[in-house]
CSV table of C-alpha atoms (C1' of nucleotides) in Angstrom, one decimal:
chain,number,residue,atom,x,y,z
A,96,MET,CA,-21.8,-15.1,-29.2
A,97,ALA,CA,-18.6,-13.3,-28.5
A,98,ILE,CA,-20.2,-12.1,-25.3
A,99,LEU,CA,-20.0,-15.7,-24.1
A,100,PHE,CA,-16.3,-15.4,-24.0
A,101,VAL,CA,-16.2,-12.3,-22.0
A,102,GLY,CA,-15.9,-14.2,-18.8
A,103,GLY,CA,-13.2,-16.5,-20.1
A,104,VAL,CA,-11.2,-14.7,-22.7
A,105,VAL,CA,-11.0,-11.1,-21.6
A,106,PRO,CA,-9.3,-11.9,-18.2
A,107,ARG,CA,-6.9,-14.1,-20.0
A,108,LEU,CA,-6.1,-11.3,-22.4
A,109,THR,CA,-5.6,-9.0,-19.5
A,110,ASP,CA,-3.4,-11.5,-17.8
A,111,ALA,CA,-1.5,-11.9,-21.1
A,112,ARG,CA,-1.0,-8.2,-21.3
A,113,LYS,CA,0.1,-8.0,-17.8
A,114,GLU,CA,2.7,-10.8,-18.4
A,115,LEU,CA,3.7,-9.0,-21.6
A,116,ARG,CA,4.5,-5.8,-19.6
A,117,ARG,CA,6.4,-7.8,-17.1
A,118,THR,CA,8.7,-9.3,-19.7
A,119,GLN,CA,9.0,-6.0,-21.5
A,120,ILE,CA,10.2,-4.5,-18.2
A,121,ALA,CA,12.4,-7.5,-17.5
A,122,GLU,CA,14.1,-7.4,-20.9
A,123,ALA,CA,14.8,-3.7,-20.6
A,124,ALA,CA,16.3,-4.4,-17.2
A,125,VAL,CA,18.5,-7.2,-18.6
A,126,ARG,CA,19.9,-4.7,-21.2
A,127,CYS,CA,20.7,-2.3,-18.4
A,128,PHE,CA,22.2,-5.0,-16.3
A,129,SER,CA,24.4,-6.1,-19.2
A,130,ARG,CA,25.8,-2.5,-19.5
A,131,ASN,CA,26.1,-1.4,-15.9
A,132,GLY,CA,25.7,-4.4,-13.6
A,133,LEU,CA,22.9,-5.5,-11.3
A,134,GLU,CA,23.5,-3.0,-8.5
A,135,ARG,CA,24.6,0.0,-10.5
A,136,THR,CA,21.5,-0.1,-12.6
A,137,SER,CA,19.0,2.3,-11.1
A,138,ILE,CA,15.2,2.3,-11.5
A,139,ALA,CA,15.7,5.5,-13.5
A,140,ASP,CA,17.9,3.6,-15.9
A,141,ILE,CA,15.2,1.0,-16.4
A,142,THR,CA,12.5,3.6,-17.0
A,143,ALA,CA,14.7,5.2,-19.6
A,144,GLU,CA,15.4,1.9,-21.3
A,145,SER,CA,11.8,0.6,-21.2
A,146,GLY,CA,10.1,3.9,-21.9
A,147,LEU,CA,7.9,3.3,-18.9
A,148,SER,CA,7.7,5.2,-15.6
A,149,ALA,CA,8.8,4.3,-12.1
A,150,GLY,CA,5.2,3.9,-11.0
A,151,SER,CA,4.5,1.5,-13.8
A,152,ILE,CA,7.4,-0.7,-12.9
A,153,TYR,CA,6.4,-0.9,-9.3
A,154,ALA,CA,2.9,-1.8,-10.4
A,155,HIS,CA,4.4,-5.0,-11.9
A,156,TYR,CA,7.2,-5.7,-9.4
A,157,ARG,CA,7.2,-5.3,-5.7
A,158,ASN,CA,10.7,-4.0,-5.6
A,159,LYS,CA,14.0,-4.0,-7.3
A,160,ALA,CA,15.2,-7.3,-5.9
A,161,ASP,CA,12.0,-8.9,-7.2
A,162,LEU,CA,12.8,-7.5,-10.6
A,163,VAL,CA,16.3,-8.9,-10.4
A,164,ARG,CA,15.0,-12.3,-9.5
A,165,ALA,CA,12.6,-12.3,-12.4
A,166,ALA,CA,15.3,-11.2,-14.8
A,167,ALA,CA,17.6,-13.9,-13.5
A,168,ARG,CA,15.0,-16.6,-13.8
A,169,GLU,CA,14.0,-15.6,-17.3
A,170,MET,CA,17.6,-15.6,-18.5
A,171,LEU,CA,18.6,-18.9,-17.0
A,172,ASP,CA,15.5,-20.6,-18.3
A,173,LYS,CA,16.2,-19.4,-21.8
A,174,ARG,CA,19.4,-21.5,-21.9
A,175,SER,CA,17.9,-24.7,-20.6
A,176,GLY,CA,15.2,-24.6,-23.3
A,177,ALA,CA,17.6,-24.9,-26.1
A,178,ILE,CA,19.0,-28.3,-25.2
A,179,GLY,CA,15.7,-29.8,-24.1
A,180,GLY,CA,15.1,-31.8,-27.3
A,181,TYR,CA,18.7,-33.1,-27.8
A,182,ALA,CA,18.2,-36.3,-25.9
A,183,ALA,CA,15.3,-37.4,-28.0
A,184,ALA,CA,17.1,-37.1,-31.3
A,185,ASP,CA,17.9,-40.3,-33.2
A,186,VAL,CA,21.6,-39.5,-33.1
A,187,PRO,CA,22.1,-37.4,-30.0
A,188,PRO,CA,25.2,-35.2,-29.9
A,189,GLY,CA,28.2,-36.6,-28.1
A,190,PRO,CA,29.9,-34.6,-25.3
A,191,ASP,CA,32.2,-32.7,-27.6
A,192,GLU,CA,29.5,-31.8,-30.0
A,193,LEU,CA,27.2,-30.9,-27.1
A,194,LEU,CA,29.7,-28.6,-25.6
A,195,ALA,CA,30.4,-27.0,-29.0
A,196,ARG,CA,26.7,-26.3,-29.5
A,197,LEU,CA,26.4,-24.8,-26.0
A,198,ILE,CA,29.4,-22.5,-26.5
A,199,ALA,CA,28.2,-21.5,-30.0
A,200,ALA,CA,24.9,-20.4,-28.5
A,201,ILE,CA,26.5,-18.1,-25.9
A,202,ASP,CA,25.4,-14.4,-26.3
A,203,PRO,CA,28.0,-12.0,-24.8
A,204,ALA,CA,25.4,-9.7,-23.2
A,205,GLU,CA,23.6,-12.7,-21.6
A,206,ALA,CA,26.9,-14.1,-20.5
A,207,ARG,CA,27.7,-10.9,-18.6
A,208,VAL,CA,24.3,-10.9,-16.8
A,209,GLY,CA,24.7,-14.6,-16.1
A,210,VAL,CA,28.0,-14.0,-14.3
A,211,GLN,CA,26.6,-11.1,-12.5
A,212,THR,CA,23.8,-13.4,-11.4
A,213,TRP,CA,26.3,-15.8,-9.9
A,214,GLY,CA,27.8,-13.0,-7.9
A,215,GLU,CA,24.4,-11.9,-6.6
A,216,ALA,CA,23.6,-15.5,-5.7
A,217,THR,CA,26.4,-15.5,-3.2
A,218,THR,CA,24.5,-13.1,-1.0
A,219,ASP,CA,20.8,-13.1,-2.0
A,220,PRO,CA,19.3,-16.5,-1.0
A,221,ALA,CA,16.4,-16.1,-3.4
A,222,VAL,CA,18.8,-15.6,-6.4
A,223,ARG,CA,20.9,-18.4,-5.1
A,224,ASP,CA,17.9,-20.8,-5.2
A,225,ILE,CA,17.1,-19.7,-8.7
A,226,VAL,CA,20.7,-20.3,-9.9
A,227,VAL,CA,21.0,-23.6,-8.2
A,228,ASP,CA,17.7,-24.8,-9.5
A,229,ALA,CA,18.4,-23.7,-13.1
A,230,THR,CA,21.9,-25.2,-12.9
A,231,GLY,CA,20.5,-28.5,-11.6
A,232,ARG,CA,17.9,-28.8,-14.3
A,233,MET,CA,20.4,-28.0,-17.0
A,234,ARG,CA,22.8,-30.6,-15.7
A,235,ALA,CA,20.0,-33.1,-15.7
A,236,MET,CA,19.3,-32.4,-19.3
A,237,LEU,CA,22.9,-32.8,-20.2
A,238,HIS,CA,22.9,-36.1,-18.2
A,239,ASP,CA,19.9,-37.3,-20.2
A,240,CYS,CA,21.6,-36.3,-23.5
A,241,VAL,CA,24.9,-38.0,-22.7
A,242,THR,CA,23.0,-41.1,-21.5
A,243,ALA,CA,21.1,-41.3,-24.7
A,244,TRP,CA,24.3,-40.8,-26.7
A,245,LEU,CA,26.0,-43.7,-24.8
A,246,VAL,CA,23.0,-45.9,-25.4
A,247,LYS,CA,22.3,-45.1,-29.0
A,248,VAL,CA,25.8,-44.5,-30.3
A,249,GLY,CA,28.0,-46.2,-27.8
A,250,HIS,CA,25.6,-49.2,-27.4
A,251,HIS,CA,25.8,-49.3,-23.7
A,252,GLU,CA,23.2,-50.8,-21.4
A,253,PRO,CA,20.9,-48.0,-20.2
A,254,ALA,CA,21.7,-48.6,-16.5
A,255,ASP,CA,25.4,-48.5,-17.2
A,256,ALA,CA,25.0,-45.5,-19.4
A,257,ARG,CA,23.3,-43.4,-16.7
A,258,GLU,CA,26.1,-44.1,-14.3
A,259,LEU,CA,28.8,-43.4,-16.9
A,260,ALA,CA,27.1,-40.2,-18.0
A,261,ALA,CA,27.2,-38.5,-14.7
A,262,PRO,CA,30.8,-37.4,-14.6
A,263,ILE,CA,30.8,-36.6,-18.3
A,264,ALA,CA,27.8,-34.4,-17.9
A,265,HIS,CA,29.4,-32.7,-14.9
A,266,ARG,CA,32.5,-31.9,-17.0
A,267,VAL,CA,30.5,-30.6,-19.9
A,268,MET,CA,28.6,-28.3,-17.5
A,269,ALA,CA,31.8,-27.1,-15.9
A,270,LEU,CA,33.5,-26.4,-19.2
A,271,TYR,CA,30.4,-24.6,-20.4
A,272,GLN,CA,30.2,-22.4,-17.4
A,273,ALA,CA,33.9,-21.6,-17.6
A,274,GLU,CA,33.4,-20.5,-21.2
A,275,LEU,CA,30.5,-18.4,-20.1
A,276,LEU,CA,32.8,-16.6,-17.7
A,277,TYR,CA,35.5,-16.2,-20.4
A,278,THR,CA,33.0,-14.7,-22.8
A,279,ALA,CA,31.7,-12.3,-20.1
A,280,LEU,CA,35.2,-11.1,-19.4
A,281,ARG,CA,36.4,-11.1,-23.0
A,282,THR,CA,33.7,-8.9,-24.3
A,283,PRO,CA,34.5,-5.2,-24.1
A,284,THR,CA,32.0,-3.5,-21.8
A,285,GLU,CA,30.2,-1.0,-23.9
A,286,GLU,CA,29.9,1.8,-21.4
A,287,THR,CA,26.9,4.1,-21.6
A,288,ALA,CA,27.8,7.8,-21.5
A,289,PRO,CA,28.4,8.9,-18.0
B,170,MET,CA,75.0,5.1,14.5
B,171,ALA,CA,71.4,4.4,14.4
B,172,ILE,CA,71.0,8.0,13.2
B,173,LEU,CA,72.7,7.0,10.0
B,174,PHE,CA,69.7,4.8,9.2
B,175,VAL,CA,67.1,7.5,9.6
B,176,GLY,CA,67.2,8.4,6.0
B,177,GLY,CA,67.0,4.8,4.9
B,178,VAL,CA,65.3,2.6,7.5
B,179,VAL,CA,62.7,4.8,9.0
B,180,PRO,CA,60.9,5.6,5.8
B,181,ARG,CA,60.9,1.9,5.0
B,182,LEU,CA,59.4,1.2,8.4
B,183,THR,CA,56.8,3.8,7.7
B,184,ASP,CA,56.0,2.4,4.3
B,185,ALA,CA,55.8,-1.1,5.9
B,186,ARG,CA,53.3,0.2,8.5
B,187,LYS,CA,51.4,1.9,5.7
B,188,GLU,CA,51.2,-1.3,3.8
B,189,LEU,CA,50.2,-3.1,6.9
B,190,ARG,CA,47.3,-0.8,7.4
B,191,ARG,CA,46.3,-1.2,3.8
B,192,THR,CA,46.1,-5.0,4.1
B,193,GLN,CA,44.4,-4.7,7.5
B,194,ILE,CA,41.7,-2.7,5.8
B,195,ALA,CA,41.6,-4.9,2.8
B,196,GLU,CA,41.2,-8.0,4.8
B,197,ALA,CA,38.4,-6.5,6.9
B,198,ALA,CA,36.8,-5.5,3.6
B,199,VAL,CA,37.0,-9.1,2.3
B,200,ARG,CA,35.3,-10.4,5.3
B,201,CYS,CA,32.4,-7.9,4.8
B,202,PHE,CA,32.3,-8.7,1.1
B,203,SER,CA,32.0,-12.4,1.9
B,204,ARG,CA,28.9,-11.8,4.0
B,205,ASN,CA,27.1,-9.0,2.1
B,206,GLY,CA,28.6,-8.7,-1.3
B,207,LEU,CA,30.7,-6.1,-3.0
B,208,GLU,CA,28.1,-3.4,-3.5
B,209,ARG,CA,26.0,-4.0,-0.4
B,210,THR,CA,29.0,-3.5,1.8
B,211,SER,CA,29.1,0.1,3.0
B,212,ILE,CA,32.1,2.0,4.3
B,213,ALA,CA,30.4,1.9,7.7
B,214,ASP,CA,30.4,-1.9,7.6
B,215,ILE,CA,34.2,-1.9,6.9
B,216,THR,CA,34.9,0.6,9.7
B,217,ALA,CA,32.9,-1.6,12.1
B,218,GLU,CA,34.8,-4.7,10.9
B,219,SER,CA,38.3,-3.1,10.9
B,220,GLY,CA,37.9,-1.1,14.0
B,221,LEU,CA,39.2,1.9,12.1
B,222,SER,CA,37.3,5.1,11.1
B,223,ALA,CA,36.1,6.3,7.7
B,224,GLY,CA,38.7,9.0,7.6
B,225,SER,CA,41.4,6.5,8.2
B,226,ILE,CA,40.2,4.3,5.4
B,227,TYR,CA,40.1,7.2,2.9
B,228,ALA,CA,43.6,8.1,4.0
B,229,HIS,CA,44.7,4.7,2.5
B,230,TYR,CA,42.4,4.3,-0.4
B,231,ARG,CA,41.2,7.0,-2.7
B,232,ASN,CA,37.6,5.6,-2.9
B,233,LYS,CA,35.6,2.5,-2.5
B,234,ALA,CA,36.3,1.2,-6.0
B,235,ASP,CA,40.0,1.5,-5.3
B,236,LEU,CA,39.5,-0.6,-2.2
B,237,VAL,CA,37.5,-3.2,-4.1
B,238,ARG,CA,40.3,-3.5,-6.7
B,239,ALA,CA,42.9,-3.9,-4.0
B,240,ALA,CA,40.9,-6.6,-2.3
B,241,ALA,CA,40.3,-8.4,-5.5
B,242,ARG,CA,44.0,-8.3,-6.4
B,243,GLU,CA,45.1,-9.6,-3.0
B,244,MET,CA,42.6,-12.4,-3.1
B,245,LEU,CA,43.4,-13.6,-6.6
B,246,ASP,CA,47.2,-13.4,-6.0
B,247,LYS,CA,46.8,-15.6,-2.9
B,248,ARG,CA,45.6,-18.5,-5.0
B,249,SER,CA,48.3,-18.3,-7.6
B,250,GLY,CA,51.0,-18.4,-5.0
B,251,ALA,CA,50.1,-21.8,-3.7
B,252,ILE,CA,50.8,-23.6,-7.0
B,253,GLY,CA,53.9,-21.7,-7.9
B,254,GLY,CA,56.4,-24.4,-6.8
B,255,TYR,CA,54.5,-27.4,-8.1
B,256,ALA,CA,56.3,-27.4,-11.5
B,257,ALA,CA,59.7,-27.6,-10.0
B,258,ALA,CA,59.0,-30.7,-7.9
B,259,ASP,CA,60.8,-33.9,-8.8
B,260,VAL,CA,57.5,-35.6,-9.3
B,261,PRO,CA,55.0,-32.9,-10.4
B,262,PRO,CA,51.4,-33.6,-9.7
B,263,GLY,CA,49.4,-34.9,-12.8
B,264,PRO,CA,46.2,-33.2,-13.9
B,265,ASP,CA,43.9,-35.1,-11.6
B,266,GLU,CA,46.1,-34.6,-8.6
B,267,LEU,CA,46.6,-31.0,-9.5
B,268,LEU,CA,42.8,-30.4,-9.7
B,269,ALA,CA,42.3,-32.2,-6.4
B,270,ARG,CA,44.8,-30.0,-4.7
B,271,LEU,CA,43.3,-26.9,-6.1
B,272,ILE,CA,39.8,-27.9,-5.0
B,273,ALA,CA,41.0,-29.0,-1.5
B,274,ALA,CA,42.5,-25.5,-1.0
B,275,ILE,CA,39.2,-23.7,-1.7
B,276,ASP,CA,38.0,-21.6,1.2
B,277,PRO,CA,34.2,-21.0,1.0
B,278,ALA,CA,34.5,-17.3,2.1
B,279,GLU,CA,37.1,-16.7,-0.5
B,280,ALA,CA,35.1,-18.5,-3.1
B,281,ARG,CA,32.2,-16.2,-2.6
B,282,VAL,CA,34.3,-13.1,-2.9
B,283,GLY,CA,36.0,-14.6,-6.0
B,284,VAL,CA,32.7,-15.1,-7.7
B,285,GLN,CA,31.5,-11.6,-6.7
B,286,THR,CA,34.7,-10.3,-8.3
B,287,TRP,CA,33.8,-12.1,-11.6
B,288,GLY,CA,30.5,-10.3,-11.6
B,289,GLU,CA,32.1,-6.9,-10.9
B,290,ALA,CA,34.6,-7.6,-13.6
B,291,THR,CA,31.8,-7.5,-16.2
B,292,THR,CA,31.3,-3.8,-15.7
B,293,ASP,CA,34.4,-2.4,-14.0
B,294,PRO,CA,37.3,-2.4,-16.5
B,295,ALA,CA,39.9,-2.1,-13.8
B,296,VAL,CA,38.6,-5.2,-12.0
B,297,ARG,CA,38.3,-6.9,-15.3
B,298,ASP,CA,42.0,-6.4,-16.0
B,299,ILE,CA,42.9,-7.7,-12.6
B,300,VAL,CA,40.8,-10.9,-13.0
B,301,VAL,CA,42.0,-11.5,-16.6
B,302,ASP,CA,45.6,-11.0,-15.5
B,303,ALA,CA,45.4,-13.2,-12.5
B,304,THR,CA,43.5,-15.9,-14.5
B,305,GLY,CA,46.2,-15.8,-17.2
B,306,ARG,CA,49.0,-16.2,-14.7
B,307,MET,CA,47.4,-19.0,-13.0
B,308,ARG,CA,46.7,-20.8,-16.3
B,309,ALA,CA,50.4,-20.3,-17.2
B,310,MET,CA,51.4,-21.9,-13.9
B,311,LEU,CA,49.1,-24.8,-14.6
B,312,HIS,CA,50.6,-25.1,-18.0
B,313,ASP,CA,54.1,-25.2,-16.6
B,314,CYS,CA,53.1,-27.8,-14.1
B,315,VAL,CA,51.3,-30.1,-16.7
B,316,THR,CA,54.3,-29.7,-19.0
B,317,ALA,CA,56.7,-30.7,-16.3
B,318,TRP,CA,54.5,-33.7,-15.5
B,319,LEU,CA,54.4,-34.8,-19.2
B,320,VAL,CA,58.2,-34.5,-19.4
B,321,LYS,CA,59.2,-36.1,-16.1
B,322,VAL,CA,56.4,-38.7,-15.7
B,323,GLY,CA,55.2,-39.2,-19.2
B,324,HIS,CA,58.6,-38.9,-20.8
B,325,HIS,CA,57.5,-36.6,-23.6
B,326,GLU,CA,59.8,-34.3,-25.4
B,327,PRO,CA,59.7,-30.8,-23.9
B,328,ALA,CA,58.4,-29.3,-27.1
B,329,ASP,CA,55.7,-31.8,-27.5
B,330,ALA,CA,54.8,-31.6,-23.9
B,331,ARG,CA,54.2,-27.8,-24.0
B,332,GLU,CA,51.8,-28.3,-26.9
B,333,LEU,CA,50.0,-31.2,-25.3
B,334,ALA,CA,49.8,-29.4,-22.0
B,335,ALA,CA,47.8,-26.4,-23.2
B,336,PRO,CA,44.3,-28.0,-23.6
B,337,ILE,CA,44.9,-30.0,-20.4
B,338,ALA,CA,45.7,-26.9,-18.4
B,339,HIS,CA,42.7,-25.2,-19.9
B,340,ARG,CA,40.4,-28.0,-18.7
B,341,VAL,CA,42.0,-28.1,-15.2
B,342,MET,CA,41.5,-24.3,-15.0
B,343,ALA,CA,37.9,-24.6,-16.1
B,344,LEU,CA,37.0,-27.4,-13.8
B,345,TYR,CA,38.6,-25.5,-10.9
B,346,GLN,CA,36.7,-22.4,-11.6
B,347,ALA,CA,33.4,-24.3,-11.9
B,348,GLU,CA,34.2,-25.9,-8.5
B,349,LEU,CA,34.8,-22.4,-7.1
B,350,LEU,CA,31.4,-21.4,-8.3
B,351,TYR,CA,29.7,-24.5,-6.8
B,352,THR,CA,31.5,-23.9,-3.5
B,353,ALA,CA,30.3,-20.2,-3.5
B,354,LEU,CA,26.7,-21.3,-4.1
B,355,ARG,CA,26.7,-24.3,-1.9
B,356,THR,CA,27.9,-22.6,1.3
B,357,PRO,CA,25.1,-21.1,3.3
B,358,THR,CA,25.4,-17.4,3.4
B,359,GLU,CA,25.9,-16.5,7.1
B,360,GLU,CA,23.8,-13.4,7.2
B,361,THR,CA,24.8,-10.6,9.6
B,362,ALA,CA,22.0,-9.5,11.9
B,363,PRO,CA,19.8,-6.9,10.1
C,42,DG,C1',-2.5,1.1,-15.2
C,43,DT,C1',0.4,4.9,-16.0
C,44,DC,C1',2.2,9.1,-15.1
C,45,DT,C1',4.7,13.2,-12.3
C,46,DA,C1',6.5,14.7,-8.2
C,47,DT,C1',8.3,13.9,-3.9
C,48,DA,C1',9.6,11.9,0.7
C,49,DC,C1',12.8,9.4,3.1
C,50,DG,C1',16.8,6.8,4.0
C,51,DA,C1',21.3,5.3,3.0
C,52,DT,C1',25.9,6.1,1.7
C,53,DG,C1',30.2,7.8,-0.3
C,54,DA,C1',33.2,11.2,0.7
C,55,DT,C1',35.1,15.4,3.2
C,56,DA,C1',36.5,19.0,6.8
C,57,DG,C1',38.8,20.1,10.6
C,58,DA,C1',40.3,19.1,15.5
C,59,DC,C1',43.7,16.4,17.8
D,67,DG,C1',47.4,9.5,10.6
D,68,DT,C1',43.2,9.0,13.0
D,69,DC,C1',39.1,10.5,14.7
D,70,DT,C1',34.1,12.7,15.0
D,71,DA,C1',30.8,15.0,12.8
D,72,DT,C1',28.7,16.4,8.7
D,73,DC,C1',27.4,17.3,3.9
D,74,DA,C1',25.6,16.4,-0.5
D,75,DT,C1',24.0,13.1,-3.5
D,76,DC,C1',21.7,9.5,-5.2
D,77,DG,C1',18.2,6.0,-5.4
D,78,DT,C1',14.2,3.4,-3.8
D,79,DA,C1',9.7,3.5,-3.1
D,80,DT,C1',5.2,5.9,-2.5
D,81,DA,C1',1.2,9.2,-3.1
D,82,DG,C1',-2.1,11.0,-5.7
D,83,DA,C1',-3.8,12.9,-10.2
D,84,DC,C1',-5.5,11.3,-14.6
DNA sequence: GTCTATACGATGATAGAC
DNA sequence: GTCTATCATCGTATAGAC
């Protein structure tokens, strides 16, 4: 009976393994980026960190820029996921609480790579799109959350709430990003042995 | 009589010329950085942009990292200078006006290099110190300005004003930095011909 | 798919003439 | 101080065996 699943399951397993390798490589890359920066990280560094070989990496990513894009996307998406459910809560967090939670969830290593990603976005259009897209989605989530808070706690009309929420969400986002920058700069860069 | 000044003036003129060359190189470098980023800008790019040669550049800067640091410092200092006199005005700008002026003064090209500098600061300790230092001084200026506004317009006691001003200055700074980021990301990267 | 070994290009930095 | 020409190094990406 298991043979019936060969056509369906086995390819999925293969795909799953493939995807697993990709994330394994991407996560190793992120650790390297956090230490040495996007451009100063060589493929050799990533092979050492991941335990894989150069050939294996290029079997999963077309080139280094492709790997950087994947790492950036993975990292930025991780953040958005955390606040996805806030708006649906019975008592949604208000702006101050929202900001406090966001700041508390900041990981120094991720903050460094995040800021590096901003820098890369100024010259690589693909990275730029990724950052703008992720930023936009996160701001939309904050907007939803603040709107829900204004409605459920502040007892505003939904239409009014959406309008009032926009500048508040904007400020929460800005303050969060600034804190991300401060964290990235505050944390001592643990240099690898030269 | 002019000969009497040889020992004093001529060296100063020489030093001035030397410094002029340094800024000439640094400004050309900033233009390159704005287009291609800190790491993707080669010395050859800077020679082409400045009209000088590689040898000349290395006569004024020990290496590329040194040049990056100088460019970063020059750029960050330019910003601080603009708001230096605000606090002394008879009617200092309030937080909103202050932020509006800061945002209005943002130059897209400088914004890009500024954000790139943040990224570089996460891995290069020297650049990190430069950014942290410049950020701290700018925040102090904002603090002075907000304090003066609270005293002269809000009629607070100076001691109270200084304490009240701290979180306000912090927020103005954060909102400004976020706007710097948005400008850097919003502006279409004018690619040089490949 | 994964490895080792390698080719090729790019780039930072220097040497030496002027 | 500035140039031209050059070197040496490093890093990406590929080829081919397993």
